[in-house]
PDB file of C-alpha atoms in Angstrom:
ATOM      1  CA  MET A 184      12.985   8.834 -13.137  1.00 88.00           C
ATOM      2  CA  GLY A 185      11.385   9.840  -9.943  1.00 89.00           C
ATOM      3  CA  TYR A 186      11.677  12.071  -6.771  1.00 89.00           C
ATOM      4  CA  ASP A 187      13.445  10.155  -3.930  1.00 88.00           C
ATOM      5  CA  LEU A 188      11.158  10.177  -0.958  1.00 88.00           C
ATOM      6  CA  ALA A 189      13.842   9.326   1.533  1.00 81.00           C
ATOM      7  CA  ALA A 190      14.016  12.933   2.807  1.00 78.00           C
ATOM      8  CA  GLY A 191      10.214  13.220   2.813  1.00 83.00           C
ATOM      9  CA  ALA A 192       7.843  15.091   0.416  1.00 83.00           C
ATOM     10  CA  PRO A 193       9.777  16.214  -2.824  1.00 82.00           C
ATOM     11  CA  THR A 194      10.010  19.702  -4.052  1.00 80.00           C
ATOM     12  CA  VAL A 195       8.840  19.855  -7.683  1.00 81.00           C
ATOM     13  CA  ILE A 196      10.393  22.335 -10.291  1.00 81.00           C
ATOM     14  CA  THR A 197       7.433  22.954 -12.550  1.00 82.00           C
ATOM     15  CA  ASN A 198       9.299  23.946 -15.713  1.00 81.00           C
ATOM     16  CA  ALA A 199      12.434  21.646 -15.297  1.00 82.00           C
ATOM     17  CA  THR A 200      13.487  18.036 -14.372  1.00 82.00           C
ATOM     18  CA  GLY A 201      15.742  19.053 -11.590  1.00 83.00           C
ATOM     19  CA  GLY A 202      15.648  16.766  -8.579  1.00 84.00           C
ATOM     20  CA  LEU A 203      14.726  13.761 -10.523  1.00 87.00           C
ATOM     21  CA  SER A 204      16.911  10.701 -10.102  1.00 88.00           C
ATOM     22  CA  VAL A 205      16.958   7.127 -11.356  1.00 90.00           C
ATOM     23  CA  VAL A 206      14.586   4.844  -9.711  1.00 88.00           C
ATOM     24  CA  ASN A 207      16.587   2.150  -7.718  1.00 86.00           C
ATOM     25  CA  VAL A 208      15.171   0.051  -4.960  1.00 81.00           C
ATOM     26  CA  ASP A 209      18.416  -2.091  -4.527  1.00 77.00           C
ATOM     27  CA  GLY A 210      19.422   0.063  -1.509  1.00 72.00           C
ATOM     28  CA  PHE A 211      16.348  -1.383   0.359  1.00 73.00           C
ATOM     29  CA  ALA A 212      17.669  -4.878   0.743  1.00 69.00           C
ATOM     30  CA  LEU A 213      17.443  -6.311   4.266  1.00 74.00           C
ATOM     31  CA  GLU A 214      15.571  -3.337   5.787  1.00 75.00           C
ATOM     32  CA  ALA A 215      14.458  -3.722   9.445  1.00 82.00           C
ATOM     33  CA  HIS A 216      12.234  -1.246  11.309  1.00 85.00           C
ATOM     34  CA  GLY A 217      11.703  -1.276  15.055  1.00 92.00           C
ATOM     35  CA  THR A 218       8.188  -1.290  16.436  1.00 95.00           C
ATOM     36  CA  THR A 219       6.992   2.194  17.426  1.00 95.00           C
ATOM     37  CA  SER A 220       3.212   2.133  17.463  1.00 95.00           C
ATOM     38  CA  GLY A 221       0.325  -0.237  17.655  1.00 95.00           C
ATOM     39  CA  GLN A 222      -3.349  -0.893  18.377  1.00 96.00           C
ATOM     40  CA  LEU A 223      -4.999  -3.324  20.929  1.00 97.00           C
ATOM     41  CA  GLN A 224      -8.752  -3.379  20.956  1.00 97.00           C
ATOM     42  CA  VAL A 225     -10.220  -5.677  23.667  1.00 97.00           C
ATOM     43  CA  ASN A 226     -13.502  -6.154  25.428  1.00 97.00           C
ATOM     44  CA  LEU A 227     -13.049  -6.546  29.135  1.00 97.00           C
ATOM     45  CA  PRO A 228     -15.913  -8.542  30.880  1.00 97.00           C
ATOM     46  CA  SER A 229     -17.795  -6.358  33.080  1.00 96.00           C
ATOM     47  CA  ASN A 230     -19.068  -9.191  35.340  1.00 96.00           C
ATOM     48  CA  ALA A 231     -15.587 -10.210  36.238  1.00 96.00           C
ATOM     49  CA  ALA A 232     -14.661 -10.493  39.936  1.00 96.00           C
ATOM     50  CA  VAL A 233     -12.327  -7.965  41.358  1.00 97.00           C
ATOM     51  CA  THR A 234      -8.742  -9.069  41.848  1.00 96.00           C
ATOM     52  CA  ALA A 235      -7.019  -8.356  45.137  1.00 96.00           C
ATOM     53  CA  ALA A 236      -4.165  -5.754  44.823  1.00 95.00           C
ATOM     54  CA  ALA A 237      -1.621  -8.224  45.858  1.00 96.00           C
ATOM     55  CA  ASN A 238      -2.476 -10.590  43.120  1.00 96.00           C
ATOM     56  CA  LEU A 239      -2.888  -7.955  40.299  1.00 97.00           C
ATOM     57  CA  PRO A 240      -0.429  -8.688  37.294  1.00 96.00           C
ATOM     58  CA  GLY A 241       1.392  -5.443  38.111  1.00 96.00           C
ATOM     59  CA  ALA A 242       2.597  -6.825  41.307  1.00 96.00           C
ATOM     60  CA  ASN A 243       4.490  -9.593  39.477  1.00 96.00           C
ATOM     61  CA  ALA A 244       3.754 -12.166  42.333  1.00 95.00           C
ATOM     62  CA  ALA A 245       3.517 -15.953  41.977  1.00 94.00           C
ATOM     63  CA  THR A 246      -0.191 -15.554  43.018  1.00 95.00           C
ATOM     64  CA  ALA A 247      -1.073 -13.199  40.177  1.00 96.00           C
ATOM     65  CA  SER A 248      -4.246 -13.726  38.503  1.00 95.00           C
ATOM     66  CA  TYR A 249      -5.953 -12.074  35.408  1.00 96.00           C
ATOM     67  CA  GLU A 250      -9.097 -12.147  33.095  1.00 95.00           C
ATOM     68  CA  GLY A 251      -7.287 -11.871  29.977  1.00 96.00           C
ATOM     69  CA  LYS A 252      -3.770 -12.178  28.391  1.00 96.00           C
ATOM     70  CA  THR A 253      -2.628 -11.159  24.749  1.00 96.00           C
ATOM     71  CA  SER A 254       0.768 -11.823  23.421  1.00 96.00           C
ATOM     72  CA  LEU A 255       2.074  -9.678  20.571  1.00 96.00           C
ATOM     73  CA  VAL A 256       5.076  -9.831  18.463  1.00 96.00           C
ATOM     74  CA  SER A 257       7.237  -6.603  18.090  1.00 96.00           C
ATOM     75  CA  TYR A 258      10.637  -5.713  16.692  1.00 95.00           C
ATOM     76  CA  ASP A 259      13.648  -4.162  18.149  1.00 95.00           C
ATOM     77  CA  SER A 260      16.013  -1.881  16.370  1.00 92.00           C
ATOM     78  CA  LEU A 261      17.852  -4.691  14.724  1.00 92.00           C
ATOM     79  CA  GLY A 262      14.668  -6.471  13.571  1.00 91.00           C
ATOM     80  CA  ASN A 263      14.913  -9.180  16.345  1.00 94.00           C
ATOM     81  CA  GLN A 264      11.363 -10.467  17.443  1.00 95.00           C
ATOM     82  CA  VAL A 265      10.321  -9.347  20.952  1.00 96.00           C
ATOM     83  CA  THR A 266       7.282 -10.930  22.239  1.00 97.00           C
ATOM     84  CA  LEU A 267       5.157  -8.734  24.639  1.00 97.00           C
ATOM     85  CA  ASP A 268       2.690 -10.212  27.175  1.00 97.00           C
ATOM     86  CA  ILE A 269      -0.184  -8.012  28.072  1.00 97.00           C
ATOM     87  CA  TYR A 270      -2.413  -8.883  31.094  1.00 97.00           C
ATOM     88  CA  ALA A 271      -5.620  -7.370  32.226  1.00 97.00           C
ATOM     89  CA  ALA A 272      -7.283  -7.734  35.642  1.00 97.00           C
ATOM     90  CA  LYS A 273     -10.166  -6.104  37.313  1.00 97.00           C
ATOM     91  CA  SER A 274      -8.949  -4.001  40.136  1.00 96.00           C
ATOM     92  CA  ALA A 275     -12.170  -2.239  41.153  1.00 96.00           C
ATOM     93  CA  SER A 276     -15.756  -1.778  39.903  1.00 96.00           C
ATOM     94  CA  GLY A 277     -15.276  -0.276  36.330  1.00 96.00           C
ATOM     95  CA  THR A 278     -11.436  -0.125  36.779  1.00 97.00           C
ATOM     96  CA  TRP A 279      -8.895  -2.536  35.039  1.00 97.00           C
ATOM     97  CA  GLN A 280      -5.210  -2.806  35.414  1.00 97.00           C
ATOM     98  CA  VAL A 281      -3.230  -3.589  32.254  1.00 97.00           C
ATOM     99  CA  SER A 282       0.436  -4.664  32.458  1.00 97.00           C
ATOM    100  CA  VAL A 283       2.884  -5.414  29.737  1.00 97.00           C
ATOM    101  CA  TYR A 284       5.835  -7.758  30.276  1.00 97.00           C
ATOM    102  CA  ASP A 285       8.741  -8.806  28.359  1.00 97.00           C
ATOM    103  CA  HIS A 286       7.985 -12.390  27.379  1.00 96.00           C
ATOM    104  CA  ALA A 287      11.771 -13.443  27.439  1.00 95.00           C
ATOM    105  CA  ALA A 288      11.790 -12.645  31.417  1.00 95.00           C
ATOM    106  CA  ALA A 289       8.931 -15.333  31.992  1.00 95.00           C
ATOM    107  CA  PRO A 290       9.828 -18.390  33.786  1.00 94.00           C
ATOM    108  CA  ALA A 291      10.512 -21.517  31.636  1.00 91.00           C
ATOM    109  CA  ALA A 292       7.000 -22.981  32.611  1.00 89.00           C
ATOM    110  CA  GLY A 293       5.236 -19.764  31.900  1.00 88.00           C
ATOM    111  CA  GLY A 294       3.142 -17.597  34.320  1.00 90.00           C
ATOM    112  CA  PHE A 295       4.433 -15.404  37.138  1.00 96.00           C
ATOM    113  CA  PRO A 296       6.792 -14.026  38.512  1.00 96.00           C
ATOM    114  CA  TYR A 297       8.793 -12.750  35.672  1.00 97.00           C
ATOM    115  CA  SER A 298      12.415 -12.022  36.096  1.00 95.00           C
ATOM    116  CA  SER A 299      11.838  -8.357  35.599  1.00 94.00           C
ATOM    117  CA  GLY A 300       8.937  -5.996  36.530  1.00 95.00           C
ATOM    118  CA  PRO A 301       6.391  -4.774  34.014  1.00 96.00           C
ATOM    119  CA  MET A 302       7.441  -2.336  31.186  1.00 97.00           C
ATOM    120  CA  ALA A 303       4.271  -0.498  31.633  1.00 96.00           C
ATOM    121  CA  THR A 304       1.093  -0.501  33.721  1.00 97.00           C
ATOM    122  CA  ALA A 305      -2.118   1.419  33.308  1.00 96.00           C
ATOM    123  CA  SER A 306      -5.310   1.627  35.134  1.00 97.00           C
ATOM    124  CA  LEU A 307      -8.251   2.074  32.683  1.00 97.00           C
ATOM    125  CA  SER A 308     -11.667   3.316  33.749  1.00 97.00           C
ATOM    126  CA  PHE A 309     -15.042   2.680  32.263  1.00 97.00           C
ATOM    127  CA  ASP A 310     -18.300   4.486  32.647  1.00 96.00           C
ATOM    128  CA  SER A 311     -21.774   2.709  33.108  1.00 95.00           C
ATOM    129  CA  SER A 312     -22.074   2.414  29.207  1.00 96.00           C
ATOM    130  CA  GLY A 313     -18.789   0.475  28.963  1.00 96.00           C
ATOM    131  CA  GLN A 314     -16.839   3.136  27.386  1.00 97.00           C
ATOM    132  CA  PHE A 315     -13.641   4.991  28.715  1.00 97.00           C
ATOM    133  CA  THR A 316     -14.297   7.667  31.276  1.00 97.00           C
ATOM    134  CA  ALA A 317     -12.886  11.236  30.230  1.00 96.00           C
ATOM    135  CA  ALA A 318     -10.031  11.012  32.883  1.00 95.00           C
ATOM    136  CA  SER A 319      -8.964   7.395  31.897  1.00 96.00           C
ATOM    137  CA  PRO A 320      -5.642   6.820  29.875  1.00 96.00           C
ATOM    138  CA  THR A 321      -6.429   5.054  26.585  1.00 96.00           C
ATOM    139  CA  SER A 322      -2.976   4.060  25.727  1.00 96.00           C
ATOM    140  CA  LEU A 323       0.337   2.498  27.185  1.00 96.00           C
ATOM    141  CA  SER A 324       3.806   3.914  26.356  1.00 96.00           C
ATOM    142  CA  PHE A 325       6.951   1.956  26.944  1.00 97.00           C
ATOM    143  CA  THR A 326      10.062   1.016  25.340  1.00 96.00           C
ATOM    144  CA  VAL A 327      10.690  -2.209  23.429  1.00 96.00           C
ATOM    145  CA  PRO A 328      13.680  -4.015  24.883  1.00 95.00           C
ATOM    146  CA  ASN A 329      16.690  -3.016  22.714  1.00 94.00           C
ATOM    147  CA  GLY A 330      14.193  -0.908  20.560  1.00 95.00           C
ATOM    148  CA  GLU A 331      12.206   2.087  20.125  1.00 96.00           C
ATOM    149  CA  PRO A 332       9.567   3.802  22.237  1.00 96.00           C
ATOM    150  CA  LEU A 333       6.167   2.167  21.671  1.00 97.00           C
ATOM    151  CA  THR A 334       2.776   3.802  22.120  1.00 97.00           C
ATOM    152  CA  LEU A 335       0.061   0.909  22.296  1.00 97.00           C
ATOM    153  CA  ASP A 336      -3.390   2.545  21.465  1.00 97.00           C
ATOM    154  CA  MET A 337      -6.355   0.961  23.456  1.00 97.00           C
ATOM    155  CA  SER A 338      -8.790   3.771  22.867  1.00 96.00           C
ATOM    156  CA  GLN A 339     -11.425   1.491  21.006  1.00 96.00           C
ATOM    157  CA  SER A 340     -11.535  -1.095  24.106  1.00 97.00           C
ATOM    158  CA  THR A 341     -14.645  -1.551  25.917  1.00 97.00           C
ATOM    159  CA  GLN A 342     -16.212  -3.102  29.092  1.00 97.00           C
ATOM    160  CA  LEU A 343     -19.247  -4.885  28.359  1.00 96.00           C
ATOM    161  CA  ALA A 344     -21.036  -8.092  29.840  1.00 96.00           C
ATOM    162  CA  THR A 345     -19.125 -10.787  27.615  1.00 96.00           C
ATOM    163  CA  ASP A 346     -15.982 -12.657  27.640  1.00 96.00           C
ATOM    164  CA  TYR A 347     -12.496 -11.131  27.336  1.00 97.00           C
ATOM    165  CA  THR A 348     -12.244 -10.812  23.610  1.00 96.00           C
ATOM    166  CA  VAL A 349      -9.443  -9.480  21.243  1.00 96.00           C
ATOM    167  CA  MET A 350     -11.129  -7.522  18.373  1.00 96.00           C
ATOM    168  CA  ASN A 351      -8.029  -5.952  16.874  1.00 95.00           C
ATOM    169  CA  ALA A 352      -4.385  -6.456  17.536  1.00 96.00           C
ATOM    170  CA  ALA A 353      -1.492  -4.943  15.369  1.00 94.00           C
ATOM    171  CA  LEU A 354       1.964  -3.621  15.635  1.00 94.00           C
ATOM    172  CA  ASN A 355       4.016  -1.913  13.146  1.00 91.00           C
ATOM    173  CA  GLY A 356       7.738  -2.754  12.462  1.00 88.00           C
ATOM    174  CA  ASN A 357       9.378  -5.672  10.711  1.00 84.00           C
ATOM    175  CA  GLY A 358      12.368  -8.065  10.777  1.00 84.00           C
ATOM    176  CA  PRO A 359      15.177  -7.940   8.109  1.00 85.00           C
ATOM    177  CA  SER A 360      13.572  -8.668   4.705  1.00 80.00           C
ATOM    178  CA  GLU A 361      14.545  -8.188   1.166  1.00 82.00           C
ATOM    179  CA  VAL A 362      12.553  -6.322  -1.558  1.00 84.00           C
ATOM    180  CA  ASP A 363      10.303  -8.837  -3.439  1.00 84.00           C
ATOM    181  CA  SER A 364       8.583  -6.536  -5.835  1.00 87.00           C
ATOM    182  CA  VAL A 365       7.550  -2.999  -6.725  1.00 89.00           C
ATOM    183  CA  GLN A 366       4.136  -1.422  -6.777  1.00 90.00           C
ATOM    184  CA  ILE A 367       3.103   1.949  -8.306  1.00 91.00           C
ATOM    185  CA  ASP A 368      -0.117   3.721  -7.145  1.00 90.00           C
ATOM    186  CA  ASP A 369      -2.281   5.696  -9.545  1.00 89.00           C
ATOM    187  CA  ASP A 370      -0.784   8.959  -8.056  1.00 87.00           C
ATOM    188  CA  GLY A 371       2.715   7.771  -9.126  1.00 89.00           C
ATOM    189  CA  THR A 372       3.986   6.706  -5.677  1.00 90.00           C
ATOM    190  CA  LEU A 373       6.466   3.874  -6.173  1.00 91.00           C
ATOM    191  CA  TYR A 374       6.528   1.340  -3.153  1.00 90.00           C
ATOM    192  CA  ALA A 375       9.189  -1.326  -2.428  1.00 87.00           C
ATOM    193  CA  VAL A 376       7.380  -4.284  -1.226  1.00 86.00           C
ATOM    194  CA  PHE A 377       9.360  -6.529   0.971  1.00 82.00           C
ATOM    195  CA  LYS A 378       8.870 -10.440   1.188  1.00 79.00           C
ATOM    196  CA  ASN A 379       7.248 -10.001   4.652  1.00 75.00           C
ATOM    197  CA  GLY A 380       4.664  -7.747   3.175  1.00 76.00           C
ATOM    198  CA  GLU A 381       6.046  -4.354   4.488  1.00 77.00           C
ATOM    199  CA  ARG A 382       5.771  -1.449   1.862  1.00 82.00           C
ATOM    200  CA  ILE A 383       7.834   1.521   1.967  1.00 83.00           C
ATOM    201  CA  ALA A 384       7.189   4.645  -0.248  1.00 88.00           C
ATOM    202  CA  ALA A 385      10.592   4.928  -2.198  1.00 88.00           C
ATOM    203  CA  TYR A 386      10.065   7.238  -5.139  1.00 91.00           C
ATOM    204  CA  ARG A 387       7.176   9.259  -6.734  1.00 90.00           C
ATOM    205  CA  VAL A 388       7.179   9.307 -10.498  1.00 91.00           C
ATOM    206  CA  PRO A 389       5.857  12.692 -11.929  1.00 91.00           C
ATOM    207  CA  LEU A 390       4.219  13.222 -15.292  1.00 90.00           C
ATOM    208  CA  ALA A 391       5.079  15.960 -17.866  1.00 87.00           C
ATOM    209  CA  ASP A 392       3.183  17.951 -20.464  1.00 88.00           C
ATOM    210  CA  VAL A 393       3.625  20.706 -23.140  1.00 88.00           C
ATOM    211  CA  PRO A 394       1.002  23.282 -24.341  1.00 88.00           C
ATOM    212  CA  SER A 395       1.413  21.774 -27.945  1.00 91.00           C
ATOM    213  CA  PRO A 396       2.279  17.936 -27.789  1.00 88.00           C
ATOM    214  CA  ASP A 397       1.795  17.721 -31.692  1.00 90.00           C
ATOM    215  CA  ASN A 398       4.645  20.021 -32.092  1.00 91.00           C
ATOM    216  CA  LEU A 399       7.195  17.935 -30.041  1.00 90.00           C
ATOM    217  CA  GLN A 400      10.352  17.121 -31.971  1.00 90.00           C
ATOM    218  CA  ALA A 401      10.530  13.438 -32.913  1.00 89.00           C
ATOM    219  CA  LEU A 402      13.952  11.983 -32.185  1.00 90.00           C
ATOM    220  CA  ALA A 403      15.630   8.625 -32.851  1.00 90.00           C
ATOM    221  CA  GLY A 404      14.561   5.739 -30.385  1.00 86.00           C
ATOM    222  CA  ASN A 405      10.897   6.669 -30.418  1.00 84.00           C
ATOM    223  CA  VAL A 406      11.267   9.578 -28.042  1.00 88.00           C
ATOM    224  CA  TYR A 407      10.293  13.181 -28.322  1.00 88.00           C
ATOM    225  CA  SER A 408      11.954  16.583 -27.158  1.00 88.00           C
ATOM    226  CA  ILE A 409      10.611  19.950 -26.482  1.00 87.00           C
ATOM    227  CA  GLY A 410      11.066  22.718 -29.046  1.00 85.00           C
ATOM    228  CA  THR A 411      10.206  26.254 -29.731  1.00 85.00           C
ATOM    229  CA  GLU A 412       6.867  25.425 -31.152  1.00 88.00           C
ATOM    230  CA  SER A 413       5.823  22.811 -28.516  1.00 89.00           C
ATOM    231  CA  GLY A 414       6.142  25.271 -25.528  1.00 87.00           C
ATOM    232  CA  ASP A 415       7.902  24.784 -22.199  1.00 86.00           C
ATOM    233  CA  LEU A 416       7.837  21.658 -20.147  1.00 86.00           C
ATOM    234  CA  GLN A 417       5.140  21.365 -17.416  1.00 87.00           C
ATOM    235  CA  VAL A 418       5.979  18.849 -14.552  1.00 88.00           C
ATOM    236  CA  GLY A 419       3.499  17.665 -11.984  1.00 86.00           C
ATOM    237  CA  PHE A 420       1.972  14.769 -10.250  1.00 88.00           C
ATOM    238  CA  ALA A 421      -0.801  12.444 -11.372  1.00 87.00           C
ATOM    239  CA  GLY A 422      -4.307  13.570 -10.220  1.00 82.00           C
ATOM    240  CA  GLU A 423      -3.238  17.166 -10.130  1.00 82.00           C
ATOM    241  CA  GLY A 424      -3.684  19.995 -12.471  1.00 76.00           C
ATOM    242  CA  GLY A 425      -5.173  17.752 -15.292  1.00 78.00           C
ATOM    243  CA  PHE A 426      -2.113  15.505 -15.498  1.00 83.00           C
ATOM    244  CA  GLY A 427      -4.422  12.299 -15.396  1.00 83.00           C
ATOM    245  CA  THR A 428      -3.470   9.127 -13.451  1.00 85.00           C
ATOM    246  CA  VAL A 429      -0.917   6.462 -13.762  1.00 88.00           C
ATOM    247  CA  ILE A 430      -1.768   2.899 -14.550  1.00 87.00           C
ATOM    248  CA  ALA A 431       0.692   0.410 -13.346  1.00 86.00           C
ATOM    249  CA  SER A 432       1.674  -3.113 -14.954  1.00 84.00           C
ATOM    250  CA  ALA A 433      -0.186  -2.197 -18.187  1.00 84.00           C
ATOM    251  CA  LEU A 434       1.154  -2.118 -21.700  1.00 82.00           C
ATOM    252  CA  GLU A 435      -0.424   0.408 -24.139  1.00 78.00           C
ATOM    253  CA  GLN A 436      -1.429  -1.520 -27.369  1.00 77.00           C
ATOM    254  CA  SER A 437      -2.639  -0.487 -30.660  1.00 77.00           C
ATOM    255  CA  THR A 438      -6.383   0.742 -30.931  1.00 80.00           C
ATOM    256  CA  VAL A 439      -6.691  -1.026 -34.380  1.00 82.00           C
ATOM    257  CA  ASP A 440      -8.831  -4.179 -34.361  1.00 84.00           C
ATOM    258  CA  LEU A 441      -7.031  -6.739 -36.803  1.00 85.00           C
ATOM    259  CA  ALA A 442     -10.239  -8.759 -37.387  1.00 88.00           C
ATOM    260  CA  SER A 443     -12.339  -5.801 -38.509  1.00 89.00           C
ATOM    261  CA  GLU A 444      -9.604  -4.425 -40.531  1.00 89.00           C
ATOM    262  CA  LEU A 445      -8.868  -7.669 -42.438  1.00 91.00           C
ATOM    263  CA  THR A 446     -12.606  -7.984 -43.101  1.00 92.00           C
ATOM    264  CA  ALA A 447     -12.785  -4.520 -44.532  1.00 91.00           C
ATOM    265  CA  MET A 448      -9.749  -5.375 -46.774  1.00 92.00           C
ATOM    266  CA  ILE A 449     -11.452  -8.370 -47.971  1.00 93.00           C
ATOM    267  CA  GLU A 450     -14.485  -6.368 -48.768  1.00 92.00           C
ATOM    268  CA  SER A 451     -12.413  -3.802 -50.536  1.00 92.00           C
ATOM    269  CA  GLU A 452     -10.634  -6.393 -52.534  1.00 92.00           C
ATOM    270  CA  ARG A 453     -13.844  -8.122 -53.715  1.00 91.00           C
ATOM    271  CA  ASN A 454     -15.431  -4.690 -54.585  1.00 90.00           C
ATOM    272  CA  TYR A 455     -12.157  -3.845 -56.708  1.00 90.00           C
ATOM    273  CA  THR A 456     -12.469  -7.198 -58.428  1.00 89.00           C
ATOM    274  CA  ALA A 457     -16.063  -6.724 -59.222  1.00 88.00           C
ATOM    275  CA  ASN A 458     -15.539  -3.176 -60.712  1.00 88.00           C
ATOM    276  CA  SER A 459     -12.647  -4.389 -62.785  1.00 88.00           C
ATOM    277  CA  LYS A 460     -15.045  -7.002 -64.275  1.00 87.00           C
ATOM    278  CA  VAL A 461     -17.399  -4.214 -65.011  1.00 86.00           C
ATOM    279  CA  PHE A 462     -14.794  -2.323 -66.846  1.00 85.00           C
ATOM    280  CA  GLN A 463     -13.612  -5.438 -68.660  1.00 86.00           C
ATOM    281  CA  THR A 464     -17.126  -6.386 -69.808  1.00 87.00           C
ATOM    282  CA  GLY A 465     -17.636  -2.747 -70.983  1.00 84.00           C
ATOM    283  CA  ALA A 466     -14.394  -2.854 -72.967  1.00 85.00           C
ATOM    284  CA  GLU A 467     -15.455  -6.168 -74.792  1.00 83.00           C
ATOM    285  CA  LEU A 468     -18.899  -4.666 -75.620  1.00 84.00           C
ATOM    286  CA  MET A 469     -17.270  -1.690 -77.289  1.00 83.00           C
ATOM    287  CA  ASP A 470     -15.056  -4.022 -79.217  1.00 83.00           C
ATOM    288  CA  VAL A 471     -18.161  -5.876 -80.450  1.00 81.00           C
ATOM    289  CA  LEU A 472     -19.909  -2.490 -81.400  1.00 80.00           C
ATOM    290  CA  VAL A 473     -16.830  -1.383 -83.389  1.00 80.00           C
ATOM    291  CA  ASN A 474     -16.592  -4.568 -85.219  1.00 82.00           C
ATOM    292  CA  LEU A 475     -20.252  -4.689 -86.102  1.00 77.00           C
ATOM    293  CA  LYS A 476     -19.943  -1.092 -87.591  1.00 65.00           C
ATOM    294  CA  ARG A 477     -17.149  -2.484 -89.777  1.00 63.00           C
TER     295      ARG A 477
END
């Protein structure tokens, strides 16, 4: 049993189990999520030559030139892959033009011009230390074809005296995928893990306690129930209010060490045998003494 996270953070009823439902991840089959955010961290070569305005990638001309190109796979609302071509060209000293195109609109042989213009173009400005100026935009916002609005964060990019280098590139979203497994964190959050690696928080499993656990009522099936002597139920999450943590994929085993217990049993058996021999010998000696007296 757990709280369904589909509607957001759950409302916990501290003294009852209301709101709990049976954990079921079957409804997550073939989930697809459109791309809505991402990061692109690059270094732009400060020593690059300035490109004429007519030849900048944003002009979408056959003569377009650029210092760097990065292609990223995004996903539309149905989970189709949409490849984004991102170009960077130096438009002035300390200023770079970054343009995003839909790869599907590129010529068969590649390059320019695309059959449609750029989805987004931004002019990035850097100071003498190679960092963004205060007035410079640090992201690009556009809509993925047949998909969701996407914000591409470039705030960690630099302009330094080295080659065009991609240091980090990542987009969220995924294509249709089935649930492959389930993972449970130590705070009780249950994740549905898809075959493509995507994880979705599906449920949060709570813990329960009573003031006097020793006075719980034992029922059939190795379960316990609260009673008048155990106190009322207290429900909470792992890691909060002394409820401890959740250990997933673990089986509680007996704390009895069979090897040491068998050894102790053999020692006890030997001691019993030795003591019984003492009593037997004592009884035999008494018999001898009685016979001597006679």
